[in-house]
Amino acid sequence: MGCTPSESLLASTLECFYDQSCLDLIQNYTHSRNSSSPLSTTSSRFSQNTTVDELRQNLFIEEWSTAINYSSYYAQCSPSVCSYTSVAQFNILYTITLILGLQGGLTIVLKWICPKLVRIGSKIYYNRKKLASSVHPVDVLEMSSIMTNNIVIQNTTSNLENRPMETLSQKNFALRIRWYFKTIFIVVSVICLLVGIAIFSIYYGRQGSTTTTPISGNLNAMLTTITPTISGVSGSTCQLKVKRQSINIQCPFSNTSVYRIADVNNDNRVDLIFCCDNSSTVNVLLANSNGSFGEVIPTYLRGDIIKIYVDDMNNDGIADLIVLCYIQYLDLILFLFGNGDGTFQLANIPYIWLITSPVDVSVADINKDNVLDVTVTFRYFDAVYVFYGYGNGSFSSSSMLFIELTSDPQQLAVGDFDNDGYTDLAVLNGRSLHIHVFLRNSNGSFPLPTWLYTAYDINQYRMLAGDFDNDYQSDIVYLHSWENTELILYRYNNGAFHTDQQIVIGTSVLLNSKSIVIHDINNDNYSDIIIGSLLSDEIYGLLADGSGHFQTQTFYSSLLINSSYDINDFDHSSCHEIINMNIINSTLYILFNACQCPT
């Protein structure tokens, strides 16, 4: 019973709901059509005579099950920097400070220290006064000698009393002071020595993580030979030769914006594909058998060409072109089918219309149907767009893979990162500096992405994907540059990504998409990274050793400015060359490998 119906409800129990006869009685009184079964006494932690008020105070909860998942929390919040605080439970200094604070703190400390300081000060003052008033005995012979010389000394006792003399206590006090000063000096010296050793160890450890072997070389007439030592090859060198060849490519502007290397006429010789700045013409240079190139073969389009990709889109064994262009205020992906002789024709298939200018495009088989698909990312869009190919050159409508809210995808990479035989996607989010990895399932779907944190406070960055340890599984490499150029390797193993970070170049290098290539340059079956630095005019080779680390080699330097880099085989020597293209003087530079590296 209670003063109000609510109080009566809270004071009552649920005993009736445990008895079937009581439930039947309630059903008869209320004329309810629904039958009820009694509550079980074994499935609840509450007893039958528990009041409704007690149930309310316990929120009607039978059991609190707390599951903490920090990875899910981290994935949802997407912090730029993550830190943690460790609290020491048995810190002696903290315990003493806490006890003093509970008992009055500074007041008790001062009450205990001040009287002792006063006593010490008074004892020092008394000892100094006692030493000043001590009397030293006068030598009789000295006094007689003075009197013999007719020197009258007056008030001798007073003068002797005012004359401070050194006693035994003074000597002991001076020795103590000297001992204290020596002890303090030794302790300070030891501390400084330890700090110096620690600083030197940290500096030496940081310097030891960077292995840079610069190799210099200059261009002499038409041919220059450079002999850098390749990491992992004991006692042997690889001869690299620089060959200069002048080709009239008829570019009206100072540089090229699009640049590709491929065999477009199936003659087992590598041809050059390029476009001049703000041009709507695809230019092809066919390679001759003697290593030279023929005349330029143009293919005209109606818009400005932004990017070119080379692949076989219609499965006819001939290289085709995937052209990203801008036509009449529209961003489109056009397909040019190759004729096999270096010329191309516009495919009679629907083009891919893009909602805005893309930031990165990838052409790869995503759904494992032996047909190439197109994957596109856009700046400040929260999703990755996938266009699945039908095999005849046409594509489906876009499928979206959600990244996260307020994303800024800037780079895209494809590969089999979890070694399950299916192509996965990796997207670099420039806003949060995370890499979002979409691991494809066997049914063709993509679950929510796995987040990989990269770095912060960086200037230049670039994401790459390749097999750097020859285990037939793609790894992710993240290069970033500020004061140094650092490399982070992400390798998937046992259901998670593991990282390995090192400084590969001791200076900041401009990381540009046109100047980074992945290829096995030293024939050791490990994919290497070639970086062309446009600022320092050097080509850096990051040579993989198969364990997740890279050794730095400078392949050539001080040759030219504003150039593009790629790798391919020009002279059928089963070796790979680095091509360096400079359009300022219509000159083509090729870095030849003389195949003296053991395979």
PDB file of C-alpha atoms in Angstrom, residues 76 101 114 118-119 271 372 434 437 470 511 527 533:
ATOM      1  CA  GLN A  76      35.029   4.856 -35.527  1.00  0.00           C
ATOM      2  CA  GLY A 101      49.034  16.386   1.485  1.00  0.00           C
ATOM      3  CA  CYS A 114      62.233  25.532  10.363  1.00  0.00           C
ATOM      4  CA  VAL A 118      67.266  27.778  13.372  1.00  0.00           C
ATOM      5  CA  ARG A 119      69.228  25.378  15.635  1.00  0.00           C
ATOM      6  CA  ASP A 271      57.578   1.726 -77.574  1.00  0.00           C
ATOM      7  CA  LEU A 372      39.683  -5.689 -66.451  1.00  0.00           C
ATOM      8  CA  HIS A 434      45.062   6.731 -42.866  1.00  0.00           C
ATOM      9  CA  VAL A 437      42.250  -1.406 -47.037  1.00  0.00           C
ATOM     10  CA  ASN A 470      58.784 -12.719 -53.274  1.00  0.00           C
ATOM     11  CA  LEU A 511      57.697  12.101 -53.973  1.00  0.00           C
ATOM     12  CA  SER A 527      60.698  -5.826 -56.111  1.00  0.00           C
ATOM     13  CA  SER A 533      64.136  13.252 -57.525  1.00  0.00           C
TER      14      SER A 533
END
